[in-house]
Coordinates of C-alpha atoms in Angstrom, one line a residue:
Chain R
A1 CA 38.8 170.7 96.2
V2 CA 41.8 170.0 98.3
C3 CA 43.7 173.2 98.9
L4 CA 47.5 173.0 98.7
P5 CA 50.3 175.6 99.2
R6 CA 51.6 177.6 96.2
L7 CA 54.6 176.1 94.4
S8 CA 56.9 179.2 94.4
R9 CA 60.3 177.5 94.0
V10 CA 60.7 174.9 91.3
A11 CA 64.0 173.2 90.3
V12 CA 64.7 171.3 87.1
C13 CA 67.8 169.1 87.3
G14 CA 69.8 167.3 84.7
G15 CA 73.1 165.4 84.6
T16 CA 72.5 163.7 88.0
H17 CA 73.9 160.8 86.0
G18 CA 76.5 162.4 83.8
N19 CA 75.9 160.2 80.7
E20 CA 72.1 160.6 80.6
L21 CA 72.2 163.3 78.0
S22 CA 68.6 164.5 77.5
G23 CA 68.7 166.3 80.8
V24 CA 72.3 167.6 80.3
Y25 CA 71.5 169.2 77.0
L26 CA 68.0 170.4 78.1
V27 CA 69.3 172.1 81.2
R28 CA 72.0 173.8 79.1
E29 CA 69.4 174.9 76.6
L30 CA 67.0 176.3 79.2
L31 CA 69.9 178.2 80.8
K32 CA 70.6 179.8 77.4
E33 CA 66.9 180.7 76.9
K34 CA 66.7 182.0 80.5
E35 CA 69.4 184.5 79.7
E36 CA 67.5 185.7 76.7
E37 CA 64.0 186.2 78.1
E38 CA 62.2 186.9 81.4
K39 CA 60.0 183.9 82.4
P40 CA 56.9 184.3 84.5
L41 CA 58.0 181.4 86.7
P42 CA 61.5 181.5 88.1
V43 CA 63.0 178.0 87.7
M44 CA 66.2 176.9 89.2
L45 CA 68.2 175.0 86.6
V46 CA 70.8 172.6 88.0
L47 CA 73.5 170.5 86.4
S48 CA 73.7 168.0 89.3
N49 CA 77.0 166.2 88.7
P50 CA 79.2 168.5 86.5
W51 CA 82.3 166.4 86.9
A52 CA 80.6 163.3 85.7
V53 CA 78.9 165.3 82.9
Q54 CA 82.3 166.5 81.8
Q55 CA 83.6 162.9 81.6
C56 CA 80.3 161.6 80.2
R57 CA 80.2 158.9 82.9
R58 CA 77.3 158.0 85.2
Y59 CA 79.4 159.0 88.2
I60 CA 82.9 159.6 89.4
S61 CA 83.1 157.6 92.7
T62 CA 79.6 156.5 93.6
D63 CA 76.1 156.9 92.3
L64 CA 75.0 160.5 93.2
N65 CA 71.4 159.5 93.0
R66 CA 71.8 157.1 95.9
C67 CA 73.4 159.8 98.2
F68 CA 70.3 161.7 99.4
T69 CA 69.3 159.6 102.4
H70 CA 69.0 161.4 105.7
A71 CA 72.0 159.4 107.0
M72 CA 74.4 160.2 104.0
L73 CA 73.4 163.9 103.9
N74 CA 74.1 164.3 107.6
G75 CA 77.0 161.9 108.1
P76 CA 80.6 163.0 108.9
G77 CA 82.9 164.2 106.2
S78 CA 86.6 163.4 105.7
D79 CA 89.4 163.5 103.2
T80 CA 88.2 160.2 101.8
T81 CA 84.5 161.2 101.4
P82 CA 83.6 160.4 97.8
Y83 CA 83.0 163.3 95.4
E84 CA 79.3 162.5 95.0
V85 CA 78.7 162.4 98.7
L86 CA 80.1 165.9 99.0
R87 CA 78.1 167.0 96.0
S88 CA 74.9 165.7 97.5
R89 CA 75.5 167.9 100.5
Q90 CA 76.0 170.9 98.3
L91 CA 72.8 170.1 96.4
N92 CA 71.0 169.6 99.7
A93 CA 72.1 173.1 100.8
L94 CA 71.0 174.6 97.5
L95 CA 67.6 172.8 97.1
G96 CA 66.9 171.6 100.7
P97 CA 67.6 171.0 103.4
K98 CA 65.6 167.9 102.8
G99 CA 62.6 167.7 105.0
S100 CA 62.8 171.3 106.1
P101 CA 60.4 174.2 105.4
E102 CA 63.3 175.9 103.4
A103 CA 63.3 173.1 100.8
V104 CA 62.2 174.0 97.2
D105 CA 58.6 173.2 96.5
L106 CA 59.1 170.9 93.5
I107 CA 62.1 169.1 92.0
C108 CA 61.9 167.5 88.5
D109 CA 65.1 165.4 88.0
L110 CA 65.7 164.3 84.4
H111 CA 66.9 160.8 83.6
N112 CA 67.3 158.4 80.7
T113 CA 67.1 154.7 80.5
T114 CA 68.2 152.1 77.9
A115 CA 64.9 150.3 78.7
N116 CA 61.8 150.8 76.5
M117 CA 59.9 152.7 79.3
G118 CA 58.6 155.7 77.4
L119 CA 58.2 158.6 79.9
C120 CA 57.9 157.6 83.5
F121 CA 57.5 159.5 86.7
I122 CA 59.3 157.8 89.6
T123 CA 58.2 158.9 93.0
Y124 CA 58.2 157.8 96.6
S125 CA 54.5 158.5 97.2
D126 CA 51.2 157.3 95.8
R127 CA 49.4 160.2 97.5
D128 CA 51.4 163.3 96.5
W129 CA 48.5 165.0 94.7
I130 CA 50.8 167.5 93.1
C131 CA 52.9 164.9 91.4
L132 CA 49.9 162.9 90.4
H133 CA 48.1 165.9 89.0
I134 CA 51.2 167.0 87.0
F135 CA 51.4 163.4 85.6
R136 CA 47.7 163.4 84.6
Y137 CA 48.2 166.8 82.9
L138 CA 51.2 165.4 80.9
Q139 CA 49.3 162.3 79.9
R140 CA 46.6 164.5 78.4
Q141 CA 49.0 167.0 76.8
M142 CA 51.3 164.3 75.2
P143 CA 48.9 161.5 74.1
D144 CA 51.5 160.1 71.7
V145 CA 54.1 159.4 74.5
P146 CA 53.5 156.2 76.6
M147 CA 53.5 157.4 80.2
R148 CA 53.5 155.6 83.5
Y149 CA 53.6 156.6 87.2
I150 CA 56.0 154.4 89.2
H151 CA 56.0 154.3 93.0
F152 CA 58.8 153.1 95.2
D153 CA 57.4 152.5 98.7
I154 CA 60.2 154.0 100.8
T155 CA 60.0 156.4 103.7
N156 CA 61.2 160.0 103.1
K157 CA 64.1 159.4 105.5
E158 CA 65.3 156.4 103.6
S159 CA 64.6 157.8 100.1
Y160 CA 67.9 158.2 98.3
S161 CA 67.4 160.3 95.2
L162 CA 67.8 163.9 94.4
D163 CA 64.1 164.6 93.9
S164 CA 63.5 163.5 97.5
V165 CA 65.1 166.8 98.7
G166 CA 62.1 168.9 97.5
K167 CA 58.8 169.2 99.2
H168 CA 57.4 167.5 96.1
G169 CA 59.6 165.8 93.5
F170 CA 59.9 163.1 90.9
A171 CA 62.4 161.7 88.5
M172 CA 61.3 162.0 84.9
E173 CA 62.8 158.8 83.4
V174 CA 62.7 158.6 79.6
G175 CA 63.8 155.9 77.2
P176 CA 64.9 154.0 75.3
Q177 CA 68.2 155.8 74.8
P178 CA 71.7 154.5 75.1
H179 CA 73.7 156.3 77.8
G180 CA 76.2 158.7 76.2
V181 CA 73.9 159.3 73.2
V182 CA 71.3 162.0 72.5
R183 CA 68.4 160.9 70.4
S184 CA 66.3 163.8 69.0
N185 CA 62.9 162.0 69.7
I186 CA 63.8 161.4 73.3
Y187 CA 65.2 164.9 73.8
A188 CA 62.0 166.3 72.3
A189 CA 59.8 164.2 74.7
V190 CA 61.8 165.4 77.7
K191 CA 61.7 169.0 76.6
S192 CA 58.0 168.9 76.0
G193 CA 57.5 167.1 79.3
V194 CA 59.4 169.8 81.2
Q195 CA 57.5 172.6 79.5
H196 CA 54.2 171.0 80.4
V197 CA 55.3 170.6 84.0
L198 CA 56.2 174.3 84.2
D199 CA 52.9 175.2 82.5
W200 CA 51.0 173.2 85.0
V201 CA 52.7 174.9 87.9
R202 CA 52.0 178.3 86.5
S203 CA 48.4 177.4 86.0
F204 CA 48.1 175.9 89.5
N205 CA 49.7 178.9 91.1
S206 CA 47.3 181.2 89.3
G207 CA 44.2 179.5 90.8
T208 CA 43.1 176.9 88.3
I209 CA 41.1 174.0 89.8
F210 CA 42.3 170.6 88.6
E211 CA 39.6 168.0 88.6
G212 CA 40.2 164.7 90.3
G213 CA 40.2 161.3 88.7
C214 CA 42.0 158.0 88.6
V215 CA 45.7 157.3 88.0
D216 CA 47.3 153.9 87.3
V217 CA 50.2 153.6 89.7
F218 CA 52.9 150.9 89.4
T219 CA 54.2 150.1 92.8
M220 CA 57.6 148.3 92.8
V221 CA 57.4 144.9 94.3
K222 CA 60.9 143.4 93.7
H223 CA 64.0 143.2 91.5
I224 CA 65.2 140.2 89.5
D225 CA 69.0 139.7 88.9
Y226 CA 70.6 138.1 86.0
P227 CA 71.6 134.4 86.3
R228 CA 75.3 134.6 87.2
E229 CA 78.4 132.3 87.4
R230 CA 79.0 131.5 91.0
D231 CA 82.8 132.1 91.0
T232 CA 83.2 135.2 88.8
G233 CA 79.8 136.9 89.2
N234 CA 79.7 137.1 85.4
I235 CA 76.2 137.0 83.9
I236 CA 75.4 133.8 82.0
A237 CA 72.2 134.9 80.3
A238 CA 70.6 138.0 78.8
V239 CA 67.0 139.2 78.9
H240 CA 64.9 136.9 76.7
P241 CA 64.1 138.3 73.3
Q242 CA 60.4 137.9 74.0
L243 CA 60.7 140.0 77.1
Q244 CA 63.2 142.6 75.8
D245 CA 61.6 146.0 75.2
R246 CA 58.2 144.8 76.6
D247 CA 58.3 147.0 79.7
F248 CA 54.9 147.3 81.4
C249 CA 53.5 144.3 79.5
L250 CA 52.2 141.8 82.1
L251 CA 54.7 139.0 82.8
H252 CA 53.0 135.7 83.7
P253 CA 54.4 132.7 85.6
E254 CA 56.2 130.4 83.1
D255 CA 56.8 133.3 80.6
P256 CA 60.3 133.4 79.1
L257 CA 62.6 135.6 81.2
F258 CA 66.2 135.0 80.2
Q259 CA 68.1 133.3 77.4
T260 CA 71.5 131.9 78.4
F261 CA 74.5 132.5 76.2
S262 CA 74.4 128.8 75.2
G263 CA 70.8 129.3 74.0
E264 CA 68.6 127.9 76.8
T265 CA 65.4 129.6 77.8
L266 CA 64.8 130.3 81.5
K267 CA 61.3 131.0 82.7
Y268 CA 59.7 133.4 85.2
K269 CA 59.0 131.4 88.3
G270 CA 57.0 133.9 90.2
K271 CA 53.6 133.0 91.6
E272 CA 51.6 136.0 90.3
P273 CA 51.6 138.0 87.1
L274 CA 53.4 141.4 87.5
Y275 CA 54.5 144.3 85.4
P276 CA 58.1 144.4 84.4
F277 CA 60.0 147.6 84.0
F278 CA 63.7 148.8 83.8
I279 CA 64.2 145.7 81.6
N280 CA 67.9 145.5 80.7
E281 CA 68.8 148.9 82.0
C282 CA 72.5 149.4 81.3
A283 CA 73.4 151.0 84.7
Y284 CA 71.7 148.2 86.7
Y285 CA 74.0 145.4 85.7
E286 CA 76.3 146.5 88.6
K287 CA 73.3 146.8 90.9
S288 CA 72.3 143.2 90.2
I289 CA 69.0 144.2 88.6
A290 CA 68.0 142.7 85.2
L291 CA 64.4 144.0 85.6
S292 CA 62.0 145.2 88.3
L293 CA 58.5 144.0 88.8
A294 CA 55.5 146.1 89.8
R295 CA 51.8 145.7 90.8
K296 CA 49.4 148.1 89.2
R297 CA 46.4 149.7 90.9
C298 CA 44.2 152.7 90.4
V299 CA 44.7 155.6 92.8
V300 CA 41.8 158.1 93.1
V301 CA 43.2 161.6 93.1
P302 CA 41.0 164.4 94.5
S303 CA 40.4 167.8 92.8
I304 CA 43.0 170.4 93.9
R305 CA 43.6 174.1 93.8
V306 CA 46.1 176.4 95.3
Q307 CA 45.5 178.0 98.7
T308 CA 44.4 181.6 98.5
D309 CA 46.5 184.1 100.5
E310 CA 43.7 184.3 103.1
E311 CA 43.6 180.6 103.5
R312 CA 47.3 180.6 104.0
Q313 CA 47.2 183.2 106.7
V314 CA 44.5 181.4 108.6
Q315 CA 46.6 178.3 108.9
Chain L
A1 CA 89.0 129.7 40.1
V2 CA 91.6 131.8 41.9
C3 CA 93.7 129.5 44.2
L4 CA 94.4 130.9 47.7
P5 CA 96.5 129.6 50.6
R6 CA 94.8 127.5 53.3
L7 CA 93.5 129.4 56.3
S8 CA 95.1 127.3 59.1
R9 CA 95.1 129.8 61.9
V10 CA 92.0 131.8 62.7
A11 CA 91.4 134.1 65.6
V12 CA 88.0 135.4 67.0
C13 CA 88.5 138.4 69.2
G14 CA 86.0 140.1 71.5
G15 CA 86.3 142.9 74.1
T16 CA 88.6 145.0 72.0
H17 CA 86.3 147.7 73.3
G18 CA 85.5 146.6 76.8
N19 CA 81.8 147.8 76.9
E20 CA 80.8 146.1 73.6
L21 CA 79.3 143.1 75.2
S22 CA 78.3 140.7 72.4
G23 CA 81.9 139.8 71.7
V24 CA 82.8 139.7 75.4
Y25 CA 80.2 137.1 76.2
L26 CA 80.5 135.2 72.9
V27 CA 84.3 134.7 73.4
R28 CA 83.7 133.6 77.0
E29 CA 81.0 131.2 75.8
L30 CA 83.2 129.8 73.0
L31 CA 86.0 129.3 75.5
K32 CA 83.7 127.2 77.7
E33 CA 82.5 125.2 74.7
K34 CA 86.1 124.6 73.6
E35 CA 86.9 123.0 76.9
E36 CA 84.0 120.6 76.5
E37 CA 84.5 119.4 72.9
E38 CA 87.2 119.0 70.3
K39 CA 86.6 121.2 67.3
P40 CA 87.8 120.3 63.8
L41 CA 89.2 123.8 63.3
P42 CA 91.4 125.2 66.1
V43 CA 90.4 128.8 66.7
M44 CA 92.3 131.2 68.9
L45 CA 89.8 133.0 71.2
V46 CA 91.0 136.3 72.4
L47 CA 89.6 138.8 75.0
S48 CA 91.5 141.8 73.6
N49 CA 91.3 144.3 76.4
P50 CA 90.6 142.4 79.6
W51 CA 91.2 145.4 81.9
A52 CA 88.6 147.5 80.0
V53 CA 86.2 144.5 80.0
Q54 CA 86.5 144.2 83.7
Q55 CA 85.6 147.9 84.1
C56 CA 83.0 147.7 81.3
R57 CA 84.6 150.7 79.7
R58 CA 85.6 151.2 76.0
Y59 CA 89.2 151.6 77.0
I60 CA 91.4 152.5 80.0
S61 CA 93.8 155.1 78.6
T62 CA 93.3 155.2 74.8
D63 CA 91.3 153.4 72.2
L64 CA 93.0 150.0 71.7
N65 CA 91.5 149.7 68.2
R66 CA 93.5 152.7 67.0
C67 CA 96.9 151.3 68.2
F68 CA 97.7 148.8 65.5
T69 CA 99.5 151.1 63.1
H70 CA 103.0 150.1 62.0
A71 CA 104.3 153.2 63.9
M72 CA 102.6 152.5 67.2
L73 CA 103.4 148.8 67.2
N74 CA 107.1 149.5 66.6
G75 CA 107.5 152.8 68.6
P76 CA 109.6 153.1 71.7
G77 CA 108.1 152.1 75.1
S78 CA 108.5 153.9 78.4
D79 CA 107.0 154.1 81.9
T80 CA 104.3 156.5 80.5
T81 CA 103.3 154.3 77.5
P82 CA 99.5 153.9 77.8
Y83 CA 98.1 150.5 78.8
E84 CA 96.4 150.0 75.4
V85 CA 99.6 150.7 73.5
L86 CA 101.4 148.0 75.5
R87 CA 98.5 145.7 75.0
S88 CA 98.5 146.2 71.2
R89 CA 102.1 145.0 71.2
Q90 CA 101.2 141.9 73.2
L91 CA 98.4 141.2 70.7
N92 CA 100.7 141.8 67.8
A93 CA 103.1 139.2 69.3
L94 CA 100.3 136.8 69.7
L95 CA 98.5 137.2 66.4
G96 CA 101.1 138.9 64.2
P97 CA 103.6 140.3 63.7
K98 CA 101.5 142.4 61.4
G99 CA 102.6 142.1 57.8
S100 CA 104.8 139.1 58.5
P101 CA 104.4 135.4 57.3
E102 CA 103.9 134.4 60.9
A103 CA 100.7 136.4 61.3
V104 CA 97.5 134.4 61.7
D105 CA 95.5 133.8 58.5
L106 CA 92.3 135.4 59.5
I107 CA 91.1 137.7 62.4
C108 CA 87.4 138.3 63.1
D109 CA 87.1 141.1 65.6
L110 CA 83.7 141.5 67.2
H111 CA 82.2 145.0 67.8
N112 CA 78.9 146.6 68.6
T113 CA 77.5 149.9 67.7
T114 CA 74.6 152.0 69.0
A115 CA 73.9 152.8 65.3
N116 CA 71.2 150.8 63.4
M117 CA 73.7 149.1 61.1
G118 CA 72.7 145.5 61.2
L119 CA 75.7 143.3 60.7
C120 CA 78.6 145.0 58.9
F121 CA 82.0 143.8 57.8
I122 CA 84.5 146.6 58.1
T123 CA 87.7 146.1 56.2
Y124 CA 90.7 147.9 54.6
S125 CA 90.4 146.2 51.2
D126 CA 87.9 145.9 48.5
R127 CA 89.8 143.0 46.8
D128 CA 90.4 140.6 49.7
W129 CA 88.6 137.7 48.1
I130 CA 88.6 135.7 51.4
C131 CA 86.7 138.5 53.3
L132 CA 84.4 139.1 50.4
H133 CA 83.5 135.4 50.0
I134 CA 82.9 135.0 53.7
F135 CA 80.6 138.0 53.6
R136 CA 78.6 136.6 50.7
Y137 CA 78.3 133.3 52.5
L138 CA 76.9 135.0 55.6
Q139 CA 74.5 137.0 53.5
R140 CA 73.1 133.8 52.1
Q141 CA 73.0 131.9 55.4
M142 CA 71.4 134.8 57.4
P143 CA 68.9 136.3 55.0
D144 CA 67.0 138.0 57.9
V145 CA 69.9 140.1 59.1
P146 CA 70.6 143.3 57.1
M147 CA 74.3 143.0 56.1
R148 CA 76.8 145.4 54.5
Y149 CA 80.4 145.4 53.5
I150 CA 82.3 148.6 54.5
H151 CA 85.6 149.5 53.1
F152 CA 88.0 152.1 54.6
D153 CA 90.6 152.9 51.9
I154 CA 93.7 153.0 54.1
T155 CA 97.1 151.3 53.4
N156 CA 98.1 148.3 55.5
K157 CA 100.8 150.3 57.2
E158 CA 98.4 153.0 58.3
S159 CA 95.6 150.7 59.2
Y160 CA 95.0 151.0 62.9
S161 CA 92.6 148.2 64.0
L162 CA 93.2 144.8 65.5
D163 CA 91.9 142.9 62.5
S164 CA 94.7 144.5 60.4
V165 CA 97.2 142.3 62.2
G166 CA 96.1 139.1 60.4
K167 CA 96.8 138.2 56.8
H168 CA 93.1 138.6 56.3
G169 CA 90.8 140.3 58.7
F170 CA 87.6 142.2 59.3
A171 CA 85.7 143.8 62.2
M172 CA 82.2 142.4 62.5
E173 CA 80.2 145.4 63.7
V174 CA 76.7 144.6 64.9
G175 CA 73.9 147.0 66.1
P176 CA 71.9 148.7 67.4
Q177 CA 72.9 147.9 71.0
P178 CA 73.8 150.3 73.7
H179 CA 77.3 149.9 75.0
G180 CA 77.3 148.2 78.4
V181 CA 74.2 146.2 77.5
V182 CA 73.7 142.7 76.0
R183 CA 70.6 142.3 73.8
S184 CA 69.7 138.7 73.0
N185 CA 68.8 139.4 69.4
I186 CA 72.2 141.1 68.8
Y187 CA 74.1 138.4 70.6
A188 CA 72.3 135.7 68.6
A189 CA 73.2 137.5 65.3
V190 CA 76.9 137.7 66.3
K191 CA 77.0 134.1 67.5
S192 CA 75.4 132.9 64.3
G193 CA 77.7 135.1 62.2
V194 CA 80.8 133.7 63.9
Q195 CA 79.6 130.1 63.5
H196 CA 79.1 130.7 59.7
V197 CA 82.5 132.3 59.4
L198 CA 84.1 129.2 60.9
D199 CA 81.9 126.9 58.8
W200 CA 83.1 128.8 55.7
V201 CA 86.7 128.5 56.6
R202 CA 86.4 124.7 57.2
S203 CA 84.6 124.3 53.9
F204 CA 87.2 126.4 52.1
N205 CA 90.1 124.5 53.6
S206 CA 88.4 121.2 52.6
G207 CA 88.5 122.1 48.9
T208 CA 85.1 123.6 48.2
I209 CA 85.0 125.9 45.2
F210 CA 83.1 129.1 46.0
E211 CA 81.5 130.7 42.9
G212 CA 82.2 134.3 42.1
G213 CA 79.7 137.1 41.9
C214 CA 79.0 140.7 42.8
V215 CA 79.2 142.3 46.3
D216 CA 78.0 145.8 47.1
V217 CA 80.9 147.6 48.8
F218 CA 80.4 150.8 50.8
T219 CA 83.6 152.8 50.6
M220 CA 83.9 155.5 53.3
V221 CA 84.2 159.0 51.8
K222 CA 84.1 161.3 54.8
H223 CA 82.9 161.9 58.3
I224 CA 80.5 164.7 59.5
D225 CA 80.8 166.2 63.0
Y226 CA 78.0 167.6 65.1
P227 CA 77.5 171.3 65.1
R228 CA 79.3 172.6 68.2
E229 CA 79.6 175.7 70.3
R230 CA 82.8 177.4 69.5
D231 CA 84.0 178.1 73.0
T232 CA 83.1 174.9 74.8
G233 CA 83.1 172.3 72.0
N234 CA 79.7 171.2 73.3
I235 CA 77.3 169.9 70.7
I236 CA 74.3 172.1 69.9
A237 CA 72.3 169.6 67.9
A238 CA 71.5 165.9 67.6
V239 CA 71.0 163.8 64.6
H240 CA 67.7 164.7 63.0
P241 CA 64.8 162.3 63.8
Q242 CA 64.3 161.7 60.1
L243 CA 67.9 160.6 59.7
Q244 CA 68.3 158.7 63.1
D245 CA 68.3 154.9 62.6
R246 CA 68.3 155.2 58.7
D247 CA 71.9 153.9 58.2
F248 CA 72.5 153.0 54.6
C249 CA 69.5 154.9 53.3
L250 CA 70.7 157.3 50.7
L251 CA 71.1 160.9 52.0
H252 CA 70.4 163.5 49.4
P253 CA 71.5 167.2 49.4
E254 CA 69.0 169.3 51.4
D255 CA 67.8 166.3 53.4
P256 CA 67.5 167.0 57.2
L257 CA 70.7 166.2 59.0
F258 CA 70.6 167.7 62.5
Q259 CA 68.0 169.2 64.8
T260 CA 69.4 171.8 67.2
F261 CA 68.4 171.7 70.9
S262 CA 66.3 174.8 70.3
G263 CA 64.4 172.9 67.5
E264 CA 65.9 174.2 64.3
T265 CA 66.5 171.8 61.4
L266 CA 70.0 171.8 59.7
K267 CA 70.2 170.3 56.2
Y268 CA 72.8 168.2 54.5
K269 CA 74.8 170.5 52.3
G270 CA 76.9 168.0 50.4
K271 CA 76.9 168.0 46.6
E272 CA 76.1 164.4 45.9
P273 CA 73.9 161.7 47.5
L274 CA 75.8 159.4 49.8
Y275 CA 75.1 156.5 52.1
P276 CA 75.2 157.4 55.8
F277 CA 76.4 154.9 58.4
F278 CA 77.6 155.0 62.1
I279 CA 74.7 157.4 62.6
N280 CA 74.8 158.6 66.2
E281 CA 77.4 156.1 67.4
C282 CA 78.0 156.7 71.1
A283 CA 81.8 156.3 71.1
Y284 CA 82.3 158.7 68.2
Y285 CA 81.1 161.9 69.9
E286 CA 84.6 162.2 71.3
K287 CA 86.0 161.5 67.8
S288 CA 84.0 164.3 66.3
I289 CA 81.9 162.0 64.1
A290 CA 78.1 162.3 64.0
L291 CA 77.9 160.0 61.0
S292 CA 80.1 158.7 58.2
L293 CA 79.2 158.8 54.5
A294 CA 80.0 156.2 51.8
R295 CA 79.8 155.6 48.1
K296 CA 78.4 152.3 47.0
R297 CA 79.6 150.2 44.1
C298 CA 79.6 146.7 43.0
V299 CA 82.8 144.7 43.3
V300 CA 83.1 141.6 41.1
V301 CA 84.6 138.7 43.1
P302 CA 86.2 135.8 41.3
S303 CA 85.5 132.1 42.1
I304 CA 88.0 130.8 44.6
R305 CA 89.3 127.6 46.1
V306 CA 92.1 126.5 48.4
Q307 CA 95.5 125.7 46.9
T308 CA 96.2 122.0 46.9
D309 CA 99.4 120.8 48.6
E310 CA 101.0 120.3 45.2
E311 CA 100.2 123.8 44.1
R312 CA 101.6 125.1 47.3
Q313 CA 104.9 123.2 46.9
V314 CA 105.3 124.4 43.3
Q315 CA 105.2 128.1 44.4

């Protein structure tokens, strides 16, 4: 088995987007529980964007979860630096510094989407055995929740999200849920997911060997924008009813993609079948993303166990 | 048959809440179509809160759809008067004045909800034969869309919403749809609903007799707030999974109502079974409404037809 360092410091973050409420209320709940009982694993619980949470908005000035690039974390500051850029540097001091030996071992950042995506891990690596093993464990523990592993192929330096600050990290993206709303079923899935993540870390740290196997990984290929009016930029079509809610169902060339507001169907003109996800995500209208497309492949994950103290000292 | 005055001036309004997108895109689409063809019925098409639409927010300073009371429309203005209060007076000048003979004959104001409410008419009267007949017509024309008629028992002077400015008026509330999102199926229902409203008005004006009958009317009885933390006002529970999405399914005493974030079930402690609606509407968290409850009864609607010119002159 591959031997990997112990995961001593773990952070669970919510409210990175202030109107994605599962994480906001779960972090608050875990903070209350933490006061009441001693936990075997000390977990840092972080409400990432408290000002946006207070206003129940995604962000105040700019999307916090795009502020964790090397360049933005280390850029100059001034009176006009947006709130979220300042906040990203605070969080980098708390949980990082990104890329350094002082960074926390694992960040699990909680998100919601209006898309029908079930529970997804979103990561920057298709060979982070820790994240992949945690994912496999959750799949087995929560067989009723549809679960996928999404991979954005971006270097660590260019990676922009909060979870990239940890040595390992992933966004746990759960939907469908409107932003600004808590749905009990989605909250329960997130709560259960986080508990299983922490259970896995405890088990890993205590020496359990996790057997290898295969994980389906969805690697993002491209985004597709809405059709828009040239002059105003207003959208002129919505996601087609036959595509809406069908995240991770293979989209073939000539399949319906959009329906214009006058009733016309527009078809997918790509050359190869791909897997759509983030279909009709509320927050991505402003990012010019109607949906994203991914290629699926199987990644073989080796068996792993934690390094013993002796192995660690030898290194 | 009861004879009622001709409906010469009709307004269809969208974007009264700037992030309820069916109405925004339908009004824009109808404006385009209007440029292209002459319609037999001239319809005023209004984007009610253009600044909020531009920012894709419910409102800028205060909820526009609470600004149409007699007191607010006729109160003093100053430098600090909120944008929406000023805008309500502009709209009252355009479509009203409320309560006057100059007011438009019918206002159909388009809204969306995150609640699973299908297509609802929301009105202030259970004896407005025009609204009730239009509703019956839509029920027959759109049998696949669940449809309900909701009645808020409030006097015209105290009524606060845009549709109260017309001689007749209703909000057409359609869901479920996250705010800030367009779903094709919801857009199609709203578009079809508006077309049938206008068809009915044309048919009524041309002398058709509409046979009477019975309409189920849901009269609002009370609102229920989320359980909240005393100090912070933060909610400590979400709508129970067994109640979520079950708008208009009778709620009995001792039925599950909320699930706390620690997992406890809280039950409905009312004394009589009532019909829940607006269950988990996003915009009502800040209004302290987790759901509303209604009593259902059958209202007998008489046959109606338009007054002839002679009948009008006799009056």
